[in-house]
mmCIF file of C-alpha atoms in Angstrom:
data_model
loop_
_atom_site.group_PDB
_atom_site.id
_atom_site.type_symbol
_atom_site.label_atom_id
_atom_site.label_comp_id
_atom_site.label_asym_id
_atom_site.label_seq_id
_atom_site.Cartn_x
_atom_site.Cartn_y
_atom_site.Cartn_z
ATOM 1 C CA MET A 1 40.986 138.607 195.520
ATOM 2 C CA SER A 2 39.821 138.136 198.879
ATOM 3 C CA PHE A 3 40.820 139.808 202.180
ATOM 4 C CA SER A 4 41.904 138.302 205.118
ATOM 5 C CA SER A 5 40.681 139.995 208.847
ATOM 6 C CA PRO A 6 42.965 141.255 211.263
ATOM 7 C CA GLU A 7 42.498 138.588 213.567
ATOM 8 C CA SER A 8 44.094 136.265 211.047
ATOM 9 C CA LEU A 9 47.150 138.544 209.899
ATOM 10 C CA ARG A 10 47.705 138.269 214.280
ATOM 11 C CA SER A 11 47.889 134.862 214.744
ATOM 12 C CA ARG A 12 50.559 134.204 211.632
ATOM 13 C CA PRO A 13 54.187 135.597 211.988
ATOM 14 C CA PRO A 14 55.688 137.863 209.769
ATOM 15 C CA LEU A 15 56.847 136.677 206.162
ATOM 16 C CA ALA A 16 60.298 138.061 206.444
ATOM 17 C CA GLY A 17 60.940 136.740 210.371
ATOM 18 C CA LEU A 18 60.015 133.405 208.280
ATOM 19 C CA ALA A 19 62.461 133.228 205.881
ATOM 20 C CA LEU A 20 65.008 134.761 208.718
ATOM 21 C CA MET A 21 65.093 131.251 210.179
ATOM 22 C CA VAL A 22 64.733 128.862 207.358
ATOM 23 C CA ALA A 23 67.715 130.179 206.547
ATOM 24 C CA LEU A 24 69.513 130.034 209.260
ATOM 25 C CA VAL A 25 68.195 126.506 210.130
ATOM 26 C CA ALA A 26 69.804 125.522 206.299
ATOM 27 C CA ALA A 27 72.934 127.511 206.654
ATOM 28 C CA GLY A 28 73.302 124.889 210.278
ATOM 29 C CA CYS A 29 72.370 122.398 207.613
ATOM 30 C CA SER A 30 75.057 122.971 205.511
ATOM 31 C CA GLY A 31 77.871 123.040 207.119
ATOM 32 C CA GLU A 32 78.507 126.694 206.936
ATOM 33 C CA SER A 33 81.201 128.211 208.961
ATOM 34 C CA GLY A 34 79.352 132.015 208.481
ATOM 35 C CA LEU A 35 77.131 131.635 211.295
ATOM 36 C CA ALA A 36 76.814 129.619 214.469
ATOM 37 C CA PRO A 37 73.746 128.463 215.608
ATOM 38 C CA PRO A 38 71.472 130.581 218.524
ATOM 39 C CA GLY A 39 72.478 127.650 220.822
ATOM 40 C CA ASP A 40 76.339 128.148 219.989
ATOM 41 C CA LEU A 41 75.820 132.065 219.551
ATOM 42 C CA LEU A 42 73.930 131.986 223.122
ATOM 43 C CA GLY A 43 76.934 130.139 225.164
ATOM 44 C CA MET A 44 79.485 132.325 223.405
ATOM 45 C CA GLU A 45 81.135 134.380 225.879
ATOM 46 C CA GLN A 46 84.194 137.218 225.531
ATOM 47 C CA ALA A 47 87.153 136.545 226.346
ATOM 48 C CA SER A 48 89.481 138.230 228.592
ATOM 49 C CA PRO A 49 92.392 139.327 227.655
ATOM 50 C CA MET A 50 95.705 137.709 229.253
ATOM 51 C CA ILE A 51 97.778 139.608 230.372
ATOM 52 C CA ARG A 52 100.997 138.359 232.905
ATOM 53 C CA ALA A 53 102.632 140.925 235.028
ATOM 54 C CA GLU A 54 106.991 140.412 234.801
ATOM 55 C CA SER A 55 108.758 138.675 237.676
ATOM 56 C CA ALA A 56 110.521 141.963 238.762
ATOM 57 C CA ALA A 57 108.683 144.800 238.601
ATOM 58 C CA PRO A 58 109.047 146.535 235.314
ATOM 59 C CA ALA A 59 111.785 149.610 235.697
ATOM 60 C CA MET A 60 109.640 152.464 235.142
ATOM 61 C CA PHE A 61 107.917 152.067 238.988
ATOM 62 C CA ALA A 62 110.625 153.493 241.368
ATOM 63 C CA PRO A 63 110.138 151.936 244.649
ATOM 64 C CA SER A 64 110.249 155.700 246.426
ATOM 65 C CA ALA A 65 108.429 157.473 243.923
ATOM 66 C CA ALA A 66 104.652 157.645 242.827
ATOM 67 C CA PRO A 67 103.714 154.592 240.196
ATOM 68 C CA VAL A 68 104.392 156.146 237.135
ATOM 69 C CA VAL A 69 102.329 155.346 233.829
ATOM 70 C CA SER A 70 103.867 154.975 230.405
ATOM 71 C CA ALA A 71 102.521 156.678 228.139
ATOM 72 C CA ALA A 72 103.637 154.168 225.159
ATOM 73 C CA PRO A 73 100.262 152.924 224.339
ATOM 74 C CA VAL A 74 99.691 148.756 225.700
ATOM 75 C CA GLY A 75 99.120 147.156 222.943
ATOM 76 C CA GLN A 76 97.781 143.657 221.785
ATOM 77 C CA ALA A 77 100.419 141.726 221.947
ATOM 78 C CA MET A 78 100.946 142.736 225.440
ATOM 79 C CA PHE A 79 97.642 141.044 226.543
ATOM 80 C CA ASN A 80 98.263 137.605 224.253
ATOM 81 C CA ASP A 81 102.493 137.595 224.890
ATOM 82 C CA PRO A 82 103.217 135.985 228.315
ATOM 83 C CA ASP A 83 106.734 137.798 228.188
ATOM 84 C CA LEU A 84 105.542 140.507 227.751
ATOM 85 C CA ALA A 85 103.180 141.177 229.773
ATOM 86 C CA LEU A 86 102.910 143.097 232.586
ATOM 87 C CA LEU A 87 100.198 142.480 234.570
ATOM 88 C CA PRO A 88 98.815 139.324 236.491
ATOM 89 C CA ASN A 89 96.358 136.651 234.510
ATOM 90 C CA GLY A 90 96.279 133.572 236.422
ATOM 91 C CA PRO A 91 95.692 130.952 238.643
ATOM 92 C CA ASP A 92 97.161 132.592 241.509
ATOM 93 C CA ALA A 93 96.006 136.481 240.045
ATOM 94 C CA PRO A 94 92.722 136.096 238.190
ATOM 95 C CA MET A 95 92.131 138.651 235.588
ATOM 96 C CA GLN A 96 88.725 139.622 238.021
ATOM 97 C CA ASN A 97 90.964 140.970 240.351
ATOM 98 C CA VAL A 98 92.163 143.764 237.526
ATOM 99 C CA LEU A 99 89.817 147.051 237.962
ATOM 100 C CA ALA A 100 88.868 148.155 234.700
ATOM 101 C CA TYR A 101 86.954 150.823 233.867
ATOM 102 C CA PRO A 102 85.971 151.598 230.233
ATOM 103 C CA VAL A 103 86.384 155.108 228.451
ATOM 104 C CA SER A 104 83.603 156.753 227.383
ATOM 105 C CA SER A 105 82.888 160.638 226.398
ATOM 106 C CA GLY A 106 82.800 162.577 229.105
ATOM 107 C CA VAL A 107 84.433 160.569 231.571
ATOM 108 C CA ASP A 108 87.343 162.868 233.640
ATOM 109 C CA MET A 109 90.043 160.757 233.528
ATOM 110 C CA GLN A 110 92.252 162.241 237.111
ATOM 111 C CA GLN A 111 88.127 162.358 238.942
ATOM 112 C CA MET A 112 88.184 158.465 238.109
ATOM 113 C CA THR A 113 91.789 157.736 239.140
ATOM 114 C CA SER A 114 91.658 159.943 242.103
ATOM 115 C CA ALA A 115 88.078 157.358 242.736
ATOM 116 C CA LEU A 116 89.935 155.467 243.689
ATOM 117 C CA PRO A 117 90.437 154.087 247.220
ATOM 118 C CA GLU A 118 93.472 156.334 249.030
ATOM 119 C CA GLY A 119 95.209 156.264 245.577
ATOM 120 C CA ARG A 120 96.905 153.024 246.978
ATOM 121 C CA VAL A 121 94.847 149.688 246.064
ATOM 122 C CA ASP A 122 96.536 145.739 245.635
ATOM 123 C CA GLN A 123 95.177 145.735 242.429
ATOM 124 C CA PRO A 124 96.298 146.570 239.024
ATOM 125 C CA VAL A 125 93.961 149.362 237.820
ATOM 126 C CA VAL A 126 93.724 149.376 233.704
ATOM 127 C CA MET A 127 92.672 151.982 231.644
ATOM 128 C CA GLY A 128 91.247 152.240 228.618
ATOM 129 C CA ILE A 129 89.495 148.598 228.244
ATOM 130 C CA GLY A 130 87.392 148.583 224.986
ATOM 131 C CA THR A 131 89.485 151.125 223.217
ATOM 132 C CA ASP A 132 93.071 151.154 220.642
ATOM 133 C CA GLN A 133 95.162 152.508 223.558
ATOM 134 C CA PRO A 134 94.498 150.528 226.860
ATOM 135 C CA ARG A 135 97.386 152.038 229.336
ATOM 136 C CA LEU A 136 97.986 151.775 233.210
ATOM 137 C CA ALA A 137 96.507 153.908 235.325
ATOM 138 C CA THR A 138 97.882 152.582 238.512
ATOM 139 C CA ALA A 139 100.731 149.671 239.495
ATOM 140 C CA PRO A 140 100.506 147.242 242.647
ATOM 141 C CA ARG A 141 101.716 148.892 245.591
ATOM 142 C CA MET A 142 104.901 147.517 246.398
ATOM 143 C CA GLU A 143 106.438 148.439 249.311
ATOM 144 C CA PRO A 144 110.107 150.686 248.445
ATOM 145 C CA ALA A 145 113.183 148.434 249.678
ATOM 146 C CA ALA A 146 115.207 149.513 252.860
ATOM 147 C CA GLN A 147 116.448 152.475 251.414
ATOM 148 C CA PRO A 148 120.888 153.052 252.353
ATOM 149 C CA GLN A 149 120.637 155.331 255.082
ATOM 150 C CA ILE A 150 123.560 158.470 253.515
ATOM 151 C CA GLN A 151 124.602 160.539 255.859
ATOM 152 C CA ALA A 152 124.307 164.378 253.857
ATOM 153 C CA PRO A 153 127.774 165.636 253.251
ATOM 154 C CA GLN A 154 129.079 167.887 255.826
ATOM 155 C CA PRO A 155 130.004 171.310 254.741
ATOM 156 C CA GLU A 156 133.794 171.233 254.194
ATOM 157 C CA MET A 157 135.652 173.672 256.645
ATOM 158 C CA SER A 158 137.328 176.405 255.097
ATOM 159 C CA ARG A 159 141.318 175.465 256.271
ATOM 160 C CA VAL A 160 143.159 178.855 256.784
ATOM 161 C CA GLU A 161 146.336 178.748 255.785
ATOM 162 C CA GLU A 162 148.930 180.222 258.756
ATOM 163 C CA LYS A 163 151.945 181.577 258.790
ATOM 164 C CA PRO A 164 154.441 180.089 261.340
ATOM 165 C CA ARG A 165 154.629 181.166 264.543
ATOM 166 C CA LEU A 166 157.309 182.002 266.856
ATOM 167 C CA LEU A 167 157.291 180.455 270.160
ATOM 168 C CA ALA A 168 159.513 181.435 273.033
ATOM 169 C CA GLY A 169 160.555 178.794 274.642
ATOM 170 C CA LEU A 170 161.230 177.459 278.003
ATOM 171 C CA LEU A 171 165.065 177.924 277.948
ATOM 172 C CA PRO A 172 167.455 178.510 280.967
ATOM 173 C CA ARG A 173 168.814 181.238 282.126
ATOM 174 C CA PHE A 174 172.327 181.698 282.517
ATOM 175 C CA SER A 175 173.391 183.897 285.617
ATOM 176 C CA ASN A 176 177.033 182.351 285.556
ATOM 177 C CA PRO A 177 178.480 182.598 282.704
ATOM 178 C CA LEU A 178 180.976 179.731 283.473
ATOM 179 C CA ALA A 179 176.842 177.680 283.298
ATOM 180 C CA LYS A 180 175.935 179.572 280.028
ATOM 181 C CA PRO A 181 176.857 177.174 277.234
ATOM 182 C CA GLN A 182 178.831 178.800 273.881
ATOM 183 C CA TRP A 183 175.640 178.090 271.935
ATOM 184 C CA ALA A 184 173.192 179.885 274.016
ATOM 185 C CA GLY A 185 176.192 183.389 274.038
ATOM 186 C CA GLY A 186 178.916 181.607 277.136
ATOM 187 C CA MET A 187 182.635 181.278 276.660
ATOM 188 C CA PRO A 188 184.521 178.366 275.010
ATOM 189 C CA ALA A 189 185.630 175.446 277.257
ATOM 190 C CA ALA A 190 189.099 177.077 277.245
ATOM 191 C CA GLU A 191 187.523 179.672 278.817
ATOM 192 C CA LYS A 192 185.893 177.630 281.040
ATOM 193 C CA ALA A 193 188.962 175.354 281.927
ATOM 194 C CA CYS A 194 190.520 178.486 282.312
ATOM 195 C CA ARG A 195 188.293 180.448 285.339
ATOM 196 C CA GLN A 196 188.503 176.775 286.909
ATOM 197 C CA ARG A 197 192.292 176.795 287.331
ATOM 198 C CA LEU A 198 192.402 180.750 288.818
ATOM 199 C CA LYS A 199 189.364 179.800 291.552
ATOM 200 C CA ARG A 200 191.553 176.797 292.503
ATOM 201 C CA LEU A 201 194.717 178.940 292.730
ATOM 202 C CA GLY A 202 192.457 181.119 295.129
ATOM 203 C CA VAL A 203 192.373 185.006 292.753
ATOM 204 C CA THR A 204 189.454 187.252 293.023
ATOM 205 C CA PHE A 205 188.405 187.740 289.752
ATOM 206 C CA ARG A 206 184.612 189.042 287.953
ATOM 207 C CA ASP A 207 184.153 188.773 284.029
ATOM 208 C CA VAL A 208 183.286 191.711 282.479
ATOM 209 C CA PRO A 209 182.118 192.505 278.728
ATOM 210 C CA ALA A 210 184.575 192.145 276.019
ATOM 211 C CA ILE A 211 186.587 194.363 274.976
ATOM 212 C CA ASN A 212 186.931 196.271 271.599
ATOM 213 C CA SER A 213 188.568 199.225 270.831
ATOM 214 C CA GLY A 214 189.837 199.189 267.389
ATOM 215 C CA LYS A 215 192.532 197.037 265.413
ATOM 216 C CA GLY A 216 194.189 194.467 267.200
ATOM 217 C CA CYS A 217 192.602 196.608 270.819
ATOM 218 C CA SER A 218 190.371 193.988 271.573
ATOM 219 C CA ILE A 219 189.823 190.851 274.557
ATOM 220 C CA PRO A 220 186.943 188.806 273.954
ATOM 221 C CA TYR A 221 186.173 187.251 277.235
ATOM 222 C CA PRO A 222 188.211 189.609 280.256
ATOM 223 C CA VAL A 223 188.249 189.594 283.668
ATOM 224 C CA GLU A 224 188.553 191.941 286.424
ATOM 225 C CA VAL A 225 191.883 190.306 288.383
ATOM 226 C CA THR A 226 191.559 192.311 292.552
ATOM 227 C CA GLU A 227 193.458 189.770 294.675
ATOM 228 C CA LEU A 228 195.845 187.008 293.828
ATOM 229 C CA SER A 229 196.575 184.201 295.937
ATOM 230 C CA GLY A 230 197.323 184.497 299.915
ATOM 231 C CA GLY A 231 194.765 187.742 299.409
ATOM 232 C CA ILE A 232 197.549 189.509 297.563
ATOM 233 C CA GLU A 233 195.751 192.834 296.730
ATOM 234 C CA ILE A 234 196.627 194.005 292.700
ATOM 235 C CA LYS A 235 196.779 197.856 292.893
ATOM 236 C CA PRO A 236 194.331 199.332 290.493
ATOM 237 C CA ALA A 237 192.871 196.271 289.276
ATOM 238 C CA ALA A 238 193.627 194.712 286.651
ATOM 239 C CA LYS A 239 191.995 193.772 282.981
ATOM 240 C CA LEU A 240 193.204 190.224 281.648
ATOM 241 C CA ASN A 241 192.846 188.175 279.117
ATOM 242 C CA CYS A 242 192.250 184.367 281.524
ATOM 243 C CA GLN A 243 196.007 182.810 280.320
ATOM 244 C CA ILE A 244 197.938 185.773 281.026
ATOM 245 C CA THR A 245 196.690 185.912 284.669
ATOM 246 C CA ASP A 246 196.574 181.902 285.441
ATOM 247 C CA ALA A 247 200.369 182.449 284.400
ATOM 248 C CA PHE A 248 200.776 185.564 286.445
ATOM 249 C CA ALA A 249 199.211 184.189 289.623
ATOM 250 C CA GLN A 250 201.069 180.941 289.412
ATOM 251 C CA TRP A 251 204.584 182.802 289.354
ATOM 252 C CA VAL A 252 203.299 185.182 292.201
ATOM 253 C CA LYS A 253 202.304 182.160 294.745
ATOM 254 C CA ASN A 254 205.184 179.434 293.403
ATOM 255 C CA GLU A 255 208.076 182.150 292.923
ATOM 256 C CA LEU A 256 207.840 185.351 294.667
ATOM 257 C CA ALA A 257 206.003 185.272 297.650
ATOM 258 C CA PRO A 258 208.330 182.633 298.794
ATOM 259 C CA ALA A 259 211.402 184.496 297.673
ATOM 260 C CA ALA A 260 210.250 187.579 300.072
ATOM 261 C CA ARG A 261 209.597 184.976 303.479
ATOM 262 C CA VAL A 262 213.000 184.000 302.675
ATOM 263 C CA ARG A 263 214.901 187.284 302.159
ATOM 264 C CA TYR A 264 212.471 189.463 304.093
ATOM 265 C CA LEU A 265 211.231 186.872 306.252
ATOM 266 C CA SER A 266 207.785 188.428 305.362
ATOM 267 C CA GLY A 267 205.181 187.364 302.371
ATOM 268 C CA VAL A 268 203.851 190.083 299.803
ATOM 269 C CA LYS A 269 201.047 192.152 301.106
ATOM 270 C CA SER A 270 200.212 193.759 297.081
ATOM 271 C CA ILE A 271 201.545 194.300 293.855
ATOM 272 C CA ARG A 272 201.298 197.742 291.546
ATOM 273 C CA GLN A 273 201.068 197.329 288.321
ATOM 274 C CA LEU A 274 201.788 199.509 285.807
ATOM 275 C CA SER A 275 199.770 198.159 282.982
ATOM 276 C CA SER A 276 197.110 195.340 282.042
ATOM 277 C CA TYR A 277 195.113 195.900 278.709
ATOM 278 C CA SER A 278 196.341 199.423 276.632
ATOM 279 C CA CYS A 279 195.192 199.635 273.023
ATOM 280 C CA ARG A 280 199.089 200.658 271.767
ATOM 281 C CA THR A 281 202.137 199.627 269.756
ATOM 282 C CA MET A 282 205.238 198.231 271.347
ATOM 283 C CA ASN A 283 206.770 200.837 273.703
ATOM 284 C CA SER A 284 204.351 203.564 272.294
ATOM 285 C CA LYS A 285 206.523 203.639 268.983
ATOM 286 C CA ARG A 286 203.952 205.467 266.043
ATOM 287 C CA GLY A 287 204.340 202.594 263.471
ATOM 288 C CA ALA A 288 205.650 199.795 265.725
ATOM 289 C CA PRO A 289 203.731 196.436 266.009
ATOM 290 C CA MET A 290 200.323 196.526 268.443
ATOM 291 C CA SER A 291 201.956 195.946 271.527
ATOM 292 C CA GLU A 292 200.054 192.489 273.506
ATOM 293 C CA HIS A 293 198.876 194.577 276.121
ATOM 294 C CA ALA A 294 196.409 195.807 273.512
ATOM 295 C CA LYS A 295 195.117 192.124 273.787
ATOM 296 C CA GLY A 296 195.057 191.753 277.532
ATOM 297 C CA ASN A 297 198.483 189.502 277.372
ATOM 298 C CA ALA A 298 201.112 191.385 279.268
ATOM 299 C CA ILE A 299 201.604 192.989 282.457
ATOM 300 C CA ASP A 300 203.915 195.359 283.854
ATOM 301 C CA VAL A 301 205.109 195.061 287.628
ATOM 302 C CA GLY A 302 206.881 198.338 288.596
ATOM 303 C CA LYS A 303 206.858 198.110 292.938
ATOM 304 C CA ILE A 304 206.219 195.186 295.313
ATOM 305 C CA THR A 305 205.018 195.845 298.941
ATOM 306 C CA LEU A 306 206.351 193.077 301.270
ATOM 307 C CA ASP A 307 203.520 192.541 304.625
ATOM 308 C CA ASN A 308 206.370 194.281 306.944
ATOM 309 C CA GLY A 309 205.804 197.556 304.764
ATOM 310 C CA ARG A 310 209.022 197.363 302.791
ATOM 311 C CA GLY A 311 208.306 198.462 298.959
ATOM 312 C CA ILE A 312 210.940 197.521 296.742
ATOM 313 C CA LEU A 313 210.847 198.848 293.995
ATOM 314 C CA VAL A 314 211.471 197.625 290.181
ATOM 315 C CA ARG A 315 214.703 199.426 288.790
ATOM 316 C CA GLN A 316 218.756 198.636 289.086
ATOM 317 C CA PRO A 317 219.341 197.813 292.168
ATOM 318 C CA GLY A 318 222.306 199.799 294.129
ATOM 319 C CA PHE A 319 225.623 198.489 294.722
ATOM 320 C CA PHE A 320 225.013 197.385 298.429
ATOM 321 C CA ALA A 321 221.423 196.512 298.085
ATOM 322 C CA PHE A 322 222.329 192.221 298.338
ATOM 323 C CA ARG A 323 218.880 191.050 298.779
ATOM 324 C CA GLU A 324 217.385 193.650 296.993
ATOM 325 C CA LYS A 325 219.587 192.556 293.939
ATOM 326 C CA SER A 326 218.710 188.919 294.906
ATOM 327 C CA LEU A 327 215.229 188.949 294.544
ATOM 328 C CA LEU A 328 214.998 190.888 291.418
ATOM 329 C CA ASN A 329 217.335 188.660 289.880
ATOM 330 C CA ASN A 330 215.286 185.556 291.132
ATOM 331 C CA ILE A 331 212.150 186.962 290.092
ATOM 332 C CA ARG A 332 213.289 187.934 286.583
ATOM 333 C CA ALA A 333 215.100 184.258 286.678
ATOM 334 C CA ASP A 334 211.945 182.188 287.220
ATOM 335 C CA SER A 335 209.732 184.113 285.675
ATOM 336 C CA CYS A 336 210.598 182.240 282.544
ATOM 337 C CA LYS A 337 209.035 178.940 283.079
ATOM 338 C CA TYR A 338 205.576 180.828 283.430
ATOM 339 C CA PHE A 339 205.980 184.029 280.340
ATOM 340 C CA THR A 340 206.836 183.482 276.903
ATOM 341 C CA THR A 341 208.665 187.420 277.364
ATOM 342 C CA VAL A 342 210.642 188.911 280.937
ATOM 343 C CA LEU A 343 211.839 191.848 279.997
ATOM 344 C CA GLY A 344 213.265 194.844 283.605
ATOM 345 C CA PRO A 345 215.807 196.486 284.264
ATOM 346 C CA GLY A 346 218.459 196.530 281.983
ATOM 347 C CA SER A 347 217.144 195.060 279.152
ATOM 348 C CA ASP A 348 216.394 198.597 277.592
ATOM 349 C CA VAL A 349 215.531 201.825 277.865
ATOM 350 C CA HIS A 350 211.933 201.464 278.093
ATOM 351 C CA HIS A 351 211.733 199.250 281.585
ATOM 352 C CA LYS A 352 214.052 200.411 283.357
ATOM 353 C CA ASP A 353 211.356 200.958 285.917
ATOM 354 C CA HIS A 354 209.396 198.056 285.689
ATOM 355 C CA PHE A 355 209.045 194.238 284.988
ATOM 356 C CA HIS A 356 206.892 193.318 281.468
ATOM 357 C CA PHE A 357 205.335 190.346 281.830
ATOM 358 C CA ASP A 358 203.322 188.564 278.618
ATOM 359 C CA LEU A 359 202.122 185.126 276.725
ATOM 360 C CA ARG A 360 203.251 185.936 273.072
ATOM 361 C CA GLN A 361 202.862 183.286 270.485
ATOM 362 C CA ARG A 362 205.929 183.200 268.283
ATOM 363 C CA LYS A 363 206.539 180.494 265.611
ATOM 364 C CA THR A 364 209.684 178.984 266.708
ATOM 365 C CA SER A 365 208.244 178.623 269.999
ATOM 366 C CA TYR A 366 211.228 180.978 271.793
ATOM 367 C CA ARG A 367 210.741 182.324 275.156
ATOM 368 C CA HIS A 368 212.350 185.888 275.449
ATOM 369 C CA CYS A 369 213.214 186.772 278.921
ATOM 370 C CA ASP A 370 216.389 189.929 278.909
#
């Protein structure tokens, strides 16, 4: 048994290492694919994952908000399939632009993310390289699209329903009853026309408030007459309706005054009326129909005074009172052209001392002159 010296042992390679080298050379010569030759082993490079970004930004990235990292793990298909890839990898955007941080134990993910420059970079950052669950830590910076300016909704003003209010209009004030229209409380057109005729006849009158003393006793538009044509006074002043006033003024002007001048060579100074408006029945009898006096539609004449001072009483004249008898007969005959009823001395006992004139309307248009 022989022993080798230590120097000889250091000069020879160990048997185990020599056996390994022989086995590797044999495997390479036999064409087995199980082991690669040392040269190939040195030339191998770790394949980089192929990651492509979609043409459009992923829906998970909101342009106006911070990048949102999907909680779903990025599988191997994301790196191999260009249609599913979320990160750029190509000639225009090589993979080396991707900042990758391997995950190791004890690494604070929040601290690693905050170490990025300002938290906003142009390159995407992938976390978890070398693990089974790589994920996108940040996305490439994208300019937010111009947001349409939306005006803040104005607070709706509460509408308070207002009750209708009556406003005083600028209505004309009528001091003249003839100018006041009927819709404003004025008199009818017929009353206005009648008053115009009185003015043309020279009658002095004034409008007085409506008279209503009860059933059958009223004058809607009465006038108070004080003078007739030629300055002939009515004593006392008579309250009549306009129609009887018009007829009476025409009779005095056209019949009485000319007859007095012919017979007495004098004009008429005044007329004494015994009754104008009076709320009573005919002849003041109980149960009789209402008189025309109750409507201001009649007037009674008791005395006529001439300008020379002579007074002519309405009565049955004496046998020798020729001028007086002629005047009274002329008055009675001519007055029927102006009135529908004429009564006087000789008609009945109730009219023995005055003439009664009225404008009573009868169905047959009959005129009663007695």
